[in-house]
GROMACS .gro file of N, CA and C in nm:
model
  528
    1MET      N    1  -2.400  -6.193  10.624
    1MET     CA    2  -2.296  -6.186  10.522
    1MET      C    3  -2.161  -6.200  10.588
    2ASN      N    4  -2.070  -6.266  10.524
    2ASN     CA    5  -1.940  -6.295  10.581
    2ASN      C    6  -1.829  -6.241  10.491
    3ASP      N    7  -1.826  -6.111  10.464
    3ASP     CA    8  -1.719  -6.054  10.383
    3ASP      C    9  -1.591  -6.057  10.463
    4THR      N   10  -1.481  -6.094  10.398
    4THR     CA   11  -1.353  -6.098  10.467
    4THR      C   12  -1.249  -6.026  10.382
    5THR      N   13  -1.183  -5.925  10.439
    5THR     CA   14  -1.075  -5.853  10.375
    5THR      C   15  -0.971  -5.828  10.483
    6HIS      N   16  -0.845  -5.867  10.458
    6HIS     CA   17  -0.738  -5.849  10.557
    6HIS      C   18  -0.781  -5.904  10.693
    7ASP      N   19  -0.841  -6.022  10.695
    7ASP     CA   20  -0.889  -6.086  10.817
    7ASP      C   21  -1.001  -6.008  10.885
    8ILE      N   22  -1.061  -5.914  10.813
    8ILE     CA   23  -1.175  -5.839  10.866
    8ILE      C   24  -1.301  -5.915  10.828
    9ARG      N   25  -1.382  -5.947  10.926
    9ARG     CA   26  -1.510  -6.014  10.903
    9ARG      C   27  -1.619  -5.909  10.925
   10ILE      N   28  -1.712  -5.899  10.831
   10ILE     CA   29  -1.824  -5.805  10.845
   10ILE      C   30  -1.951  -5.885  10.865
   11ARG      N   31  -2.022  -5.850  10.969
   11ARG     CA   32  -2.145  -5.920  11.004
   11ARG      C   33  -2.257  -5.820  11.027
   12PRO      N   34  -2.382  -5.864  11.017
   12PRO     CA   35  -2.493  -5.776  11.052
   12PRO      C   36  -2.482  -5.733  11.198
   13GLY      N   37  -2.518  -5.609  11.225
   13GLY     CA   38  -2.518  -5.557  11.361
   13GLY      C   39  -2.657  -5.558  11.420
   14GLY      N   40  -2.664  -5.517  11.546
   14GLY     CA   41  -2.793  -5.511  11.613
   14GLY      C   42  -2.780  -5.433  11.743
   15PRO      N   43  -2.886  -5.430  11.822
   15PRO     CA   44  -2.887  -5.352  11.946
   15PRO      C   45  -2.773  -5.388  12.042
   16ASP      N   46  -2.728  -5.512  12.041
   16ASP     CA   47  -2.619  -5.551  12.131
   16ASP      C   48  -2.486  -5.484  12.093
   17ASP      N   49  -2.478  -5.425  11.975
   17ASP     CA   50  -2.355  -5.360  11.930
   17ASP      C   51  -2.349  -5.212  11.964
   18ALA      N   52  -2.455  -5.157  12.021
   18ALA     CA   53  -2.460  -5.013  12.048
   18ALA      C   54  -2.347  -4.967  12.141
   19VAL      N   55  -2.316  -5.045  12.243
   19VAL     CA   56  -2.211  -5.006  12.338
   19VAL      C   57  -2.076  -4.998  12.266
   20ASP      N   58  -2.045  -5.098  12.182
   20ASP     CA   59  -1.919  -5.096  12.108
   20ASP      C   60  -1.915  -4.979  12.009
   21MET      N   61  -2.027  -4.951  11.944
   21MET     CA   62  -2.033  -4.840  11.850
   21MET      C   63  -2.008  -4.707  11.923
   22LEU      N   64  -2.069  -4.690  12.040
   22LEU     CA   65  -2.046  -4.568  12.119
   22LEU      C   66  -1.899  -4.557  12.159
   23GLY      N   67  -1.839  -4.667  12.195
   23GLY     CA   68  -1.697  -4.666  12.230
   23GLY      C   69  -1.610  -4.623  12.113
   24MET      N   70  -1.642  -4.674  11.994
   24MET     CA   71  -1.566  -4.635  11.874
   24MET      C   72  -1.584  -4.486  11.845
   25LEU      N   73  -1.707  -4.437  11.861
   25LEU     CA   74  -1.732  -4.295  11.837
   25LEU      C   75  -1.658  -4.209  11.939
   26ASP      N   76  -1.660  -4.250  12.065
   26ASP     CA   77  -1.586  -4.176  12.168
   26ASP      C   78  -1.437  -4.173  12.137
   27SER      N   79  -1.381  -4.287  12.097
   27SER     CA   80  -1.238  -4.290  12.068
   27SER      C   81  -1.206  -4.209  11.943
   28ALA      N   82  -1.298  -4.204  11.849
   28ALA     CA   83  -1.275  -4.122  11.728
   28ALA      C   84  -1.271  -3.974  11.764
   29VAL      N   85  -1.360  -3.930  11.853
   29VAL     CA   86  -1.360  -3.790  11.897
   29VAL      C   87  -1.227  -3.759  11.966
   30ALA      N   88  -1.183  -3.847  12.056
   30ALA     CA   89  -1.056  -3.825  12.127
   30ALA      C   90  -0.939  -3.822  12.028
   31TRP      N   91  -0.939  -3.912  11.931
   31TRP     CA   92  -0.831  -3.917  11.831
   31TRP      C   93  -0.828  -3.789  11.749
   32MET      N   94  -0.946  -3.745  11.701
   32MET     CA   95  -0.951  -3.621  11.623
   32MET      C   96  -0.901  -3.503  11.706
   33ASN      N   97  -0.947  -3.495  11.830
   33ASN     CA   98  -0.906  -3.385  11.917
   33ASN      C   99  -0.755  -3.386  11.940
   34SER      N  100  -0.696  -3.505  11.955
   34SER     CA  101  -0.552  -3.515  11.977
   34SER      C  102  -0.472  -3.466  11.856
   35ARG      N  103  -0.536  -3.464  11.741
   35ARG     CA  104  -0.473  -3.415  11.618
   35ARG      C  105  -0.509  -3.270  11.590
   36GLY      N  106  -0.580  -3.206  11.684
   36GLY     CA  107  -0.617  -3.066  11.668
   36GLY      C  108  -0.749  -3.043  11.597
   37ASN      N  109  -0.820  -3.149  11.564
   37ASN     CA  110  -0.949  -3.137  11.496
   37ASN      C  111  -1.060  -3.138  11.600
   38THR      N  112  -1.110  -3.017  11.631
   38THR     CA  113  -1.223  -3.006  11.724
   38THR      C  114  -1.350  -2.963  11.651
   39GLU      N  115  -1.340  -2.940  11.521
   39GLU     CA  116  -1.455  -2.890  11.444
   39GLU      C  117  -1.544  -3.001  11.390
   40GLN      N  118  -1.485  -3.115  11.353
   40GLN     CA  119  -1.562  -3.220  11.286
   40GLN      C  120  -1.670  -3.278  11.376
   41TRP      N  121  -1.632  -3.327  11.493
   41TRP     CA  122  -1.726  -3.388  11.586
   41TRP      C  123  -1.723  -3.322  11.723
   42GLY      N  124  -1.659  -3.206  11.735
   42GLY     CA  125  -1.654  -3.136  11.863
   42GLY      C  126  -1.558  -3.200  11.961
   43THR      N  127  -1.575  -3.169  12.089
   43THR     CA  128  -1.484  -3.219  12.192
   43THR      C  129  -1.554  -3.307  12.296
   44THR      N  130  -1.684  -3.312  12.295
   44THR     CA  131  -1.758  -3.394  12.390
   44THR      C  132  -1.766  -3.537  12.340
   45PRO      N  133  -1.731  -3.635  12.424
   45PRO     CA  134  -1.746  -3.774  12.382
   45PRO      C  135  -1.889  -3.800  12.334
   46TYR      N  136  -1.903  -3.878  12.230
   46TYR     CA  137  -2.034  -3.904  12.169
   46TYR      C  138  -2.131  -3.961  12.272
   47SER      N  139  -2.081  -4.046  12.361
   47SER     CA  140  -2.168  -4.109  12.461
   47SER      C  141  -2.220  -4.009  12.563
   48GLN      N  142  -2.160  -3.890  12.570
   48GLN     CA  143  -2.203  -3.788  12.666
   48GLN      C  144  -2.281  -3.675  12.600
   49ARG      N  145  -2.298  -3.679  12.471
   49ARG     CA  146  -2.374  -3.575  12.401
   49ARG      C  147  -2.523  -3.597  12.423
   50PRO      N  148  -2.597  -3.489  12.436
   50PRO     CA  149  -2.743  -3.506  12.444
   50PRO      C  150  -2.792  -3.577  12.318
   51GLY      N  151  -2.860  -3.688  12.337
   51GLY     CA  152  -2.915  -3.763  12.224
   51GLY      C  153  -2.817  -3.858  12.158
   52GLY      N  154  -2.689  -3.855  12.195
   52GLY     CA  155  -2.590  -3.942  12.130
   52GLY      C  156  -2.619  -4.090  12.146
   53PRO      N  157  -2.632  -4.139  12.270
   53PRO     CA  158  -2.663  -4.281  12.287
   53PRO      C  159  -2.796  -4.322  12.222
   54ALA      N  160  -2.896  -4.235  12.229
   54ALA     CA  161  -3.025  -4.268  12.168
   54ALA      C  162  -3.012  -4.278  12.016
   55ARG      N  163  -2.930  -4.192  11.957
   55ARG     CA  164  -2.909  -4.198  11.812
   55ARG      C  165  -2.845  -4.331  11.773
   56VAL      N  166  -2.744  -4.371  11.848
   56VAL     CA  167  -2.677  -4.499  11.818
   56VAL      C  168  -2.775  -4.614  11.836
   57GLU      N  169  -2.858  -4.608  11.938
   57GLU     CA  170  -2.960  -4.712  11.958
   57GLU      C  171  -3.053  -4.718  11.836
   58ARG      N  172  -3.095  -4.601  11.785
   58ARG     CA  173  -3.181  -4.599  11.665
   58ARG      C  174  -3.106  -4.657  11.544
   59TYR      N  175  -2.977  -4.627  11.533
   59TYR     CA  176  -2.898  -4.685  11.423
   59TYR      C  177  -2.908  -4.837  11.425
   60THR      N  178  -2.911  -4.896  11.544
   60THR     CA  179  -2.910  -5.041  11.554
   60THR      C  180  -3.048  -5.104  11.547
   61THR      N  181  -3.152  -5.021  11.555
   61THR     CA  182  -3.289  -5.076  11.552
   61THR      C  183  -3.370  -5.028  11.432
   62GLU      N  184  -3.345  -4.907  11.384
   62GLU     CA  185  -3.426  -4.852  11.275
   62GLU      C  186  -3.354  -4.851  11.141
   63ASN      N  187  -3.222  -4.868  11.142
   63ASN     CA  188  -3.143  -4.868  11.020
   63ASN      C  189  -3.083  -5.007  11.001
   64VAL      N  190  -2.987  -5.017  10.910
   64VAL     CA  191  -2.923  -5.146  10.883
   64VAL      C  192  -2.776  -5.135  10.922
   65PRO      N  193  -2.741  -5.184  11.043
   65PRO     CA  194  -2.602  -5.175  11.089
   65PRO      C  195  -2.520  -5.298  11.050
   66TYR      N  196  -2.391  -5.274  11.031
   66TYR     CA  197  -2.293  -5.381  11.009
   66TYR      C  198  -2.175  -5.354  11.101
   67VAL      N  199  -2.112  -5.460  11.145
   67VAL     CA  200  -1.997  -5.448  11.233
   67VAL      C  201  -1.880  -5.523  11.171
   68ALA      N  202  -1.764  -5.456  11.168
   68ALA     CA  203  -1.640  -5.519  11.123
   68ALA      C  204  -1.569  -5.574  11.246
   69GLU      N  205  -1.520  -5.697  11.234
   69GLU     CA  206  -1.449  -5.761  11.344
   69GLU      C  207  -1.313  -5.810  11.298
   70LEU      N  208  -1.219  -5.806  11.390
   70LEU     CA  209  -1.087  -5.869  11.375
   70LEU      C  210  -1.075  -5.967  11.490
   71GLY      N  211  -1.062  -6.093  11.459
   71GLY     CA  212  -1.051  -6.193  11.564
   71GLY      C  213  -1.169  -6.194  11.658
   72GLY      N  214  -1.288  -6.164  11.606
   72GLY     CA  215  -1.409  -6.163  11.688
   72GLY      C  216  -1.431  -6.037  11.769
   73VAL      N  217  -1.339  -5.939  11.756
   73VAL     CA  218  -1.350  -5.814  11.830
   73VAL      C  219  -1.402  -5.704  11.737
   74PRO      N  220  -1.509  -5.631  11.775
   74PRO     CA  221  -1.559  -5.523  11.692
   74PRO      C  222  -1.454  -5.412  11.675
   75VAL      N  223  -1.426  -5.376  11.548
   75VAL     CA  224  -1.327  -5.273  11.519
   75VAL      C  225  -1.380  -5.165  11.425
   76GLY      N  226  -1.504  -5.179  11.380
   76GLY     CA  227  -1.562  -5.078  11.291
   76GLY      C  228  -1.711  -5.100  11.279
   77ALA      N  229  -1.780  -4.995  11.235
   77ALA     CA  230  -1.925  -5.005  11.218
   77ALA      C  231  -1.969  -4.919  11.100
   78LEU      N  232  -2.072  -4.966  11.035
   78LEU     CA  233  -2.134  -4.899  10.921
   78LEU      C  234  -2.284  -4.907  10.941
   79VAL      N  235  -2.353  -4.798  10.911
   79VAL     CA  236  -2.499  -4.797  10.917
   79VAL      C  237  -2.551  -4.750  10.783
   80LEU      N  238  -2.638  -4.831  10.723
   80LEU     CA  239  -2.701  -4.796  10.596
   80LEU      C  240  -2.848  -4.760  10.617
   81ASP      N  241  -2.898  -4.672  10.531
   81ASP     CA  242  -3.039  -4.636  10.531
   81ASP      C  243  -3.080  -4.616  10.386
   82SER      N  244  -3.206  -4.583  10.366
   82SER     CA  245  -3.258  -4.564  10.231
   82SER      C  246  -3.248  -4.420  10.184
   83GLY      N  247  -3.189  -4.332  10.264
   83GLY     CA  248  -3.172  -4.192  10.226
   83GLY      C  249  -3.102  -4.115  10.335
   84PRO      N  250  -3.075  -3.987  10.309
   84PRO     CA  251  -3.005  -3.905  10.409
   84PRO      C  252  -3.092  -3.879  10.531
   85SER      N  253  -3.028  -3.841  10.638
   85SER     CA  254  -3.100  -3.806  10.759
   85SER      C  255  -3.190  -3.686  10.733
   86PRO      N  256  -3.315  -3.692  10.779
   86PRO     CA  257  -3.403  -3.576  10.761
   86PRO      C  258  -3.355  -3.453  10.838
   87GLN      N  259  -3.264  -3.471  10.935
   87GLN     CA  260  -3.211  -3.358  11.010
   87GLN      C  261  -3.101  -3.285  10.934
   88MET      N  262  -3.054  -3.342  10.825
   88MET     CA  263  -2.947  -3.279  10.747
   88MET      C  264  -3.006  -3.205  10.627
   89PRO      N  265  -2.941  -3.096  10.585
   89PRO     CA  266  -2.992  -3.020  10.469
   89PRO      C  267  -2.950  -3.084  10.337
   90ILE      N  268  -2.989  -3.211  10.319
   90ILE     CA  269  -2.952  -3.287  10.201
   90ILE      C  270  -3.079  -3.344  10.140
   91ALA      N  271  -3.100  -3.317  10.012
   91ALA     CA  272  -3.219  -3.367   9.944
   91ALA      C  273  -3.202  -3.515   9.910
   92PRO      N  274  -3.313  -3.590   9.914
   92PRO     CA  275  -3.307  -3.728   9.865
   92PRO      C  276  -3.260  -3.728   9.719
   93ALA      N  277  -3.210  -3.840   9.674
   93ALA     CA  278  -3.149  -3.849   9.541
   93ALA      C  279  -3.248  -3.839   9.427
   94GLY      N  280  -3.375  -3.869   9.451
   94GLY     CA  281  -3.471  -3.868   9.340
   94GLY      C  282  -3.474  -4.002   9.268
   95GLU      N  283  -3.405  -4.101   9.322
   95GLU     CA  284  -3.406  -4.238   9.271
   95GLU      C  285  -3.374  -4.327   9.391
   96PRO      N  286  -3.401  -4.456   9.379
   96PRO     CA  287  -3.365  -4.543   9.492
   96PRO      C  288  -3.216  -4.532   9.525
   97GLU      N  289  -3.187  -4.529   9.652
   97GLU     CA  290  -3.048  -4.518   9.695
   97GLU      C  291  -3.030  -4.589   9.827
   98ARG      N  292  -2.905  -4.616   9.860
   98ARG     CA  293  -2.864  -4.655   9.993
   98ARG      C  294  -2.773  -4.543  10.040
   99TYR      N  295  -2.781  -4.513  10.167
   99TYR     CA  296  -2.709  -4.398  10.222
   99TYR      C  297  -2.630  -4.442  10.344
  100VAL      N  298  -2.502  -4.411  10.346
  100VAL     CA  299  -2.418  -4.441  10.461
  100VAL      C  300  -2.447  -4.335  10.567
  101ARG      N  301  -2.510  -4.376  10.675
  101ARG     CA  302  -2.543  -4.285  10.784
  101ARG      C  303  -2.429  -4.274  10.885
  102LEU      N  304  -2.350  -4.381  10.897
  102LEU     CA  305  -2.239  -4.382  10.992
  102LEU      C  306  -2.131  -4.474  10.939
  103LEU      N  307  -2.008  -4.428  10.949
  103LEU     CA  308  -1.891  -4.510  10.924
  103LEU      C  309  -1.788  -4.471  11.029
  104VAL      N  310  -1.748  -4.566  11.111
  104VAL     CA  311  -1.651  -4.538  11.217
  104VAL      C  312  -1.565  -4.662  11.236
  105SER      N  313  -1.438  -4.639  11.267
  105SER     CA  314  -1.351  -4.752  11.298
  105SER      C  315  -1.274  -4.721  11.425
  106ASP      N  316  -1.232  -4.827  11.489
  106ASP     CA  317  -1.154  -4.817  11.612
  106ASP      C  318  -1.015  -4.768  11.572
  107ARG      N  319  -0.976  -4.652  11.619
  107ARG     CA  320  -0.849  -4.589  11.579
  107ARG      C  321  -0.727  -4.671  11.623
  108ARG      N  322  -0.743  -4.763  11.717
  108ARG     CA  323  -0.632  -4.849  11.755
  108ARG      C  324  -0.594  -4.945  11.642
  109HIS      N  325  -0.683  -4.959  11.544
  109HIS     CA  326  -0.658  -5.049  11.431
  109HIS      C  327  -0.651  -4.971  11.300
  110ALA      N  328  -0.615  -4.844  11.309
  110ALA     CA  329  -0.605  -4.759  11.189
  110ALA      C  330  -0.505  -4.817  11.091
  111GLY      N  331  -0.533  -4.799  10.963
  111GLY     CA  332  -0.442  -4.841  10.858
  111GLY      C  333  -0.461  -4.983  10.810
  112LEU      N  334  -0.559  -5.055  10.866
  112LEU     CA  335  -0.582  -5.193  10.825
  112LEU      C  336  -0.690  -5.206  10.718
  113GLY      N  337  -0.746  -5.094  10.674
  113GLY     CA  338  -0.848  -5.100  10.569
  113GLY      C  339  -0.988  -5.129  10.618
  114ILE      N  340  -1.015  -5.102  10.745
  114ILE     CA  341  -1.146  -5.131  10.802
  114ILE      C  342  -1.255  -5.047  10.734
  115GLY      N  343  -1.231  -4.917  10.723
  115GLY     CA  344  -1.329  -4.830  10.658
  115GLY      C  345  -1.351  -4.869  10.513
  116ALA      N  346  -1.244  -4.898  10.441
  116ALA     CA  347  -1.255  -4.939  10.301
  116ALA      C  348  -1.334  -5.070  10.289
  117ALA      N  349  -1.309  -5.165  10.380
  117ALA     CA  350  -1.381  -5.292  10.377
  117ALA      C  351  -1.530  -5.270  10.403
  118LEU      N  352  -1.562  -5.182  10.498
  118LEU     CA  353  -1.703  -5.154  10.525
  118LEU      C  354  -1.770  -5.085  10.407
  119LEU      N  355  -1.700  -4.994  10.340
  119LEU     CA  356  -1.759  -4.928  10.223
  119LEU      C  357  -1.777  -5.026  10.107
  120ALA      N  358  -1.682  -5.117  10.089
  120ALA     CA  359  -1.698  -5.221   9.986
  120ALA      C  360  -1.819  -5.308  10.018
  121HIS      N  361  -1.839  -5.339  10.147
  121HIS     CA  362  -1.955  -5.416  10.189
  121HIS      C  363  -2.084  -5.339  10.159
  122ALA      N  364  -2.083  -5.210  10.187
  122ALA     CA  365  -2.201  -5.126  10.159
  122ALA      C  366  -2.233  -5.128  10.010
  123ALA      N  367  -2.131  -5.120   9.926
  123ALA     CA  368  -2.153  -5.124   9.781
  123ALA      C  369  -2.215  -5.258   9.741
  124GLY      N  370  -2.164  -5.367   9.798
  124GLY     CA  371  -2.219  -5.498   9.768
  124GLY      C  372  -2.362  -5.513   9.814
  125GLU      N  373  -2.393  -5.464   9.933
  125GLU     CA  374  -2.530  -5.471   9.984
  125GLU      C  375  -2.625  -5.386   9.898
  126THR      N  376  -2.576  -5.272   9.853
  126THR     CA  377  -2.657  -5.185   9.767
  126THR      C  378  -2.687  -5.258   9.636
  127ARG      N  379  -2.586  -5.317   9.577
  127ARG     CA  380  -2.601  -5.392   9.452
  127ARG      C  381  -2.697  -5.509   9.471
  128ARG      N  382  -2.681  -5.585   9.580
  128ARG     CA  383  -2.768  -5.700   9.607
  128ARG      C  384  -2.914  -5.659   9.624
  129ALA      N  385  -2.935  -5.536   9.670
  129ALA     CA  386  -3.072  -5.485   9.688
  129ALA      C  387  -3.131  -5.438   9.555
  130GLY      N  388  -3.052  -5.443   9.447
  130GLY     CA  389  -3.101  -5.397   9.317
  130GLY      C  390  -3.100  -5.246   9.304
  131VAL      N  391  -3.021  -5.179   9.389
  131VAL     CA  392  -3.011  -5.034   9.389
  131VAL      C  393  -2.876  -4.997   9.328
  132GLU      N  394  -2.874  -4.892   9.248
  132GLU     CA  395  -2.751  -4.855   9.179
  132GLU      C  396  -2.673  -4.742   9.243
  133LEU      N  397  -2.735  -4.667   9.336
  133LEU     CA  398  -2.673  -4.548   9.392
  133LEU      C  399  -2.646  -4.564   9.541
  134LEU      N  400  -2.520  -4.542   9.577
  134LEU     CA  401  -2.478  -4.539   9.717
  134LEU      C  402  -2.425  -4.400   9.744
  135ARG      N  403  -2.478  -4.335   9.849
  135ARG     CA  404  -2.430  -4.200   9.882
  135ARG      C  405  -2.388  -4.193  10.028
  136VAL      N  406  -2.310  -4.088  10.055
  136VAL     CA  407  -2.261  -4.062  10.189
  136VAL      C  408  -2.239  -3.911  10.201
  137ASP      N  409  -2.245  -3.860  10.321
  137ASP     CA  410  -2.201  -3.721  10.342
  137ASP      C  411  -2.094  -3.722  10.449
  138CYS      N  412  -2.009  -3.622  10.445
  138CYS     CA  413  -1.899  -3.615  10.541
  138CYS      C  414  -1.857  -3.471  10.563
  139TRP      N  415  -1.774  -3.454  10.663
  139TRP     CA  416  -1.716  -3.324  10.695
  139TRP      C  417  -1.621  -3.285  10.582
  140ALA      N  418  -1.636  -3.163  10.534
  140ALA     CA  419  -1.554  -3.115  10.423
  140ALA      C  420  -1.450  -3.014  10.468
  141GLY      N  421  -1.433  -3.000  10.600
  141GLY     CA  422  -1.337  -2.904  10.653
  141GLY      C  423  -1.197  -2.960  10.658
  142GLY      N  424  -1.114  -2.889  10.732
  142GLY     CA  425  -0.974  -2.930  10.743
  142GLY      C  426  -0.908  -2.922  10.607
  143GLY      N  427  -0.823  -3.015  10.579
  143GLY     CA  428  -0.756  -3.020  10.450
  143GLY      C  429  -0.826  -3.107  10.348
  144GLY      N  430  -0.950  -3.148  10.375
  144GLY     CA  431  -1.025  -3.230  10.281
  144GLY      C  432  -0.987  -3.378  10.284
  145GLU      N  433  -0.919  -3.421  10.391
  145GLU     CA  434  -0.874  -3.560  10.399
  145GLU      C  435  -0.988  -3.661  10.396
  146LEU      N  436  -1.099  -3.627  10.461
  146LEU     CA  437  -1.210  -3.722  10.465
  146LEU      C  438  -1.277  -3.734  10.327
  147VAL      N  439  -1.293  -3.624  10.259
  147VAL     CA  440  -1.347  -3.628  10.123
  147VAL      C  441  -1.255  -3.713  10.035
  148ALA      N  442  -1.124  -3.693  10.048
  148ALA     CA  443  -1.026  -3.770   9.969
  148ALA      C  444  -1.036  -3.919  10.000
  149PHE      N  445  -1.060  -3.955  10.127
  149PHE     CA  446  -1.078  -4.096  10.164
  149PHE      C  447  -1.193  -4.158  10.086
  150TYR      N  448  -1.306  -4.089  10.081
  150TYR     CA  449  -1.421  -4.143  10.008
  150TYR      C  450  -1.392  -4.148   9.858
  151GLU      N  451  -1.321  -4.051   9.805
  151GLU     CA  452  -1.285  -4.055   9.664
  151GLU      C  453  -1.197  -4.177   9.635
  152ARG      N  454  -1.102  -4.207   9.722
  152ARG     CA  455  -1.017  -4.326   9.703
  152ARG      C  456  -1.098  -4.454   9.708
  153ASN      N  457  -1.217  -4.447   9.766
  153ASN     CA  458  -1.303  -4.564   9.776
  153ASN      C  459  -1.418  -4.562   9.675
  154GLY      N  460  -1.398  -4.489   9.565
  154GLY     CA  461  -1.491  -4.496   9.453
  154GLY      C  462  -1.603  -4.395   9.451
  155PHE      N  463  -1.604  -4.301   9.544
  155PHE     CA  464  -1.710  -4.200   9.549
  155PHE      C  465  -1.667  -4.074   9.475
  156THR      N  466  -1.766  -4.003   9.423
  156THR     CA  467  -1.743  -3.876   9.353
  156THR      C  468  -1.818  -3.765   9.427
  157PRO      N  469  -1.751  -3.654   9.459
  157PRO     CA  470  -1.821  -3.543   9.523
  157PRO      C  471  -1.934  -3.491   9.434
  158THR      N  472  -2.048  -3.464   9.495
  158THR     CA  473  -2.162  -3.411   9.418
  158THR      C  474  -2.200  -3.271   9.464
  159GLU      N  475  -2.244  -3.256   9.586
  159GLU     CA  476  -2.287  -3.124   9.633
  159GLU      C  477  -2.229  -3.093   9.769
  160ARG      N  478  -2.197  -2.967   9.790
  160ARG     CA  479  -2.152  -2.920   9.921
  160ARG      C  480  -2.272  -2.863   9.994
  161PHE      N  481  -2.264  -2.859  10.125
  161PHE     CA  482  -2.372  -2.803  10.204
  161PHE      C  483  -2.314  -2.749  10.334
  162LEU      N  484  -2.394  -2.667  10.401
  162LEU     CA  485  -2.360  -2.619  10.535
  162LEU      C  486  -2.470  -2.664  10.629
  163ASP      N  487  -2.430  -2.716  10.743
  163ASP     CA  488  -2.523  -2.747  10.850
  163ASP      C  489  -2.483  -2.654  10.964
  164GLY      N  490  -2.545  -2.537  10.970
  164GLY     CA  491  -2.498  -2.430  11.057
  164GLY      C  492  -2.368  -2.379  10.998
  165ASP      N  493  -2.258  -2.390  11.074
  165ASP     CA  494  -2.128  -2.351  11.019
  165ASP      C  495  -2.040  -2.473  10.989
  166TRP      N  496  -2.100  -2.592  10.991
  166TRP     CA  497  -2.030  -2.718  10.965
  166TRP      C  498  -2.032  -2.745  10.815
  167PRO      N  499  -1.915  -2.743  10.748
  167PRO     CA  500  -1.912  -2.766  10.604
  167PRO      C  501  -1.920  -2.915  10.571
  168GLY      N  502  -2.013  -2.950  10.483
  168GLY     CA  503  -2.029  -3.089  10.446
  168GLY      C  504  -2.018  -3.111  10.297
  169GLN      N  505  -1.994  -3.237  10.261
  169GLN     CA  506  -1.985  -3.278  10.122
  169GLN      C  507  -2.064  -3.406  10.104
  170VAL      N  508  -2.151  -3.409  10.004
  170VAL     CA  509  -2.220  -3.532   9.966
  170VAL      C  510  -2.137  -3.596   9.855
  171LEU      N  511  -2.123  -3.727   9.863
  171LEU     CA  512  -2.051  -3.803   9.761
  171LEU      C  513  -2.140  -3.919   9.716
  172ALA      N  514  -2.121  -3.961   9.592
  172ALA     CA  515  -2.203  -4.068   9.536
  172ALA      C  516  -2.114  -4.171   9.467
  173ARG      N  517  -2.164  -4.292   9.465
  173ARG     CA  518  -2.095  -4.402   9.394
  173ARG      C  519  -2.199  -4.485   9.324
  174ARG      N  520  -2.182  -4.506   9.196
  174ARG     CA  521  -2.270  -4.595   9.119
  174ARG      C  522  -2.217  -4.737   9.136
  175VAL      N  523  -2.306  -4.828   9.173
  175VAL     CA  524  -2.263  -4.966   9.197
  175VAL      C  525  -2.328  -5.066   9.103
  176GLY      N  526  -2.419  -5.019   9.017
  176GLY     CA  527  -2.492  -5.109   8.928
  176GLY      C  528  -2.411  -5.157   8.811
   0.00000   0.00000   0.00000
């Protein structure tokens, strides 16, 4: 698929994108920490977390990854699946769904609409699959900025959850 928004090209991802995805995750952790947010993703770079690189590898082989590019350079990633992670305390929807397992963008390109373009792509892919429900979960802490981001992109909060002491929010978007 060749979706283009603000010169952002979205293409299918694969195992060769795992290194770039890890780099984006590492830079996101550093960016959050620089803003005082150590609760969302902690302080350890994702590439150094136990199981972090293996998880990203699974995202590129067992799920459906997409990569956003600007001028041929990866600047964002999205991973879709058919439901929430079994490791999370989130029940399946009870109907066919697509689930955003990962959304990350390179913070050096913040403000260009990369995340919004990837979410629009996810909605289109969900619709093309004949599925009407797209869901995502996110950190619900801080001032709620991340939940508000998803709301601005057409999602509605549905249920809150705790994963240990990590507050989460499930959001849904009807695309049919």
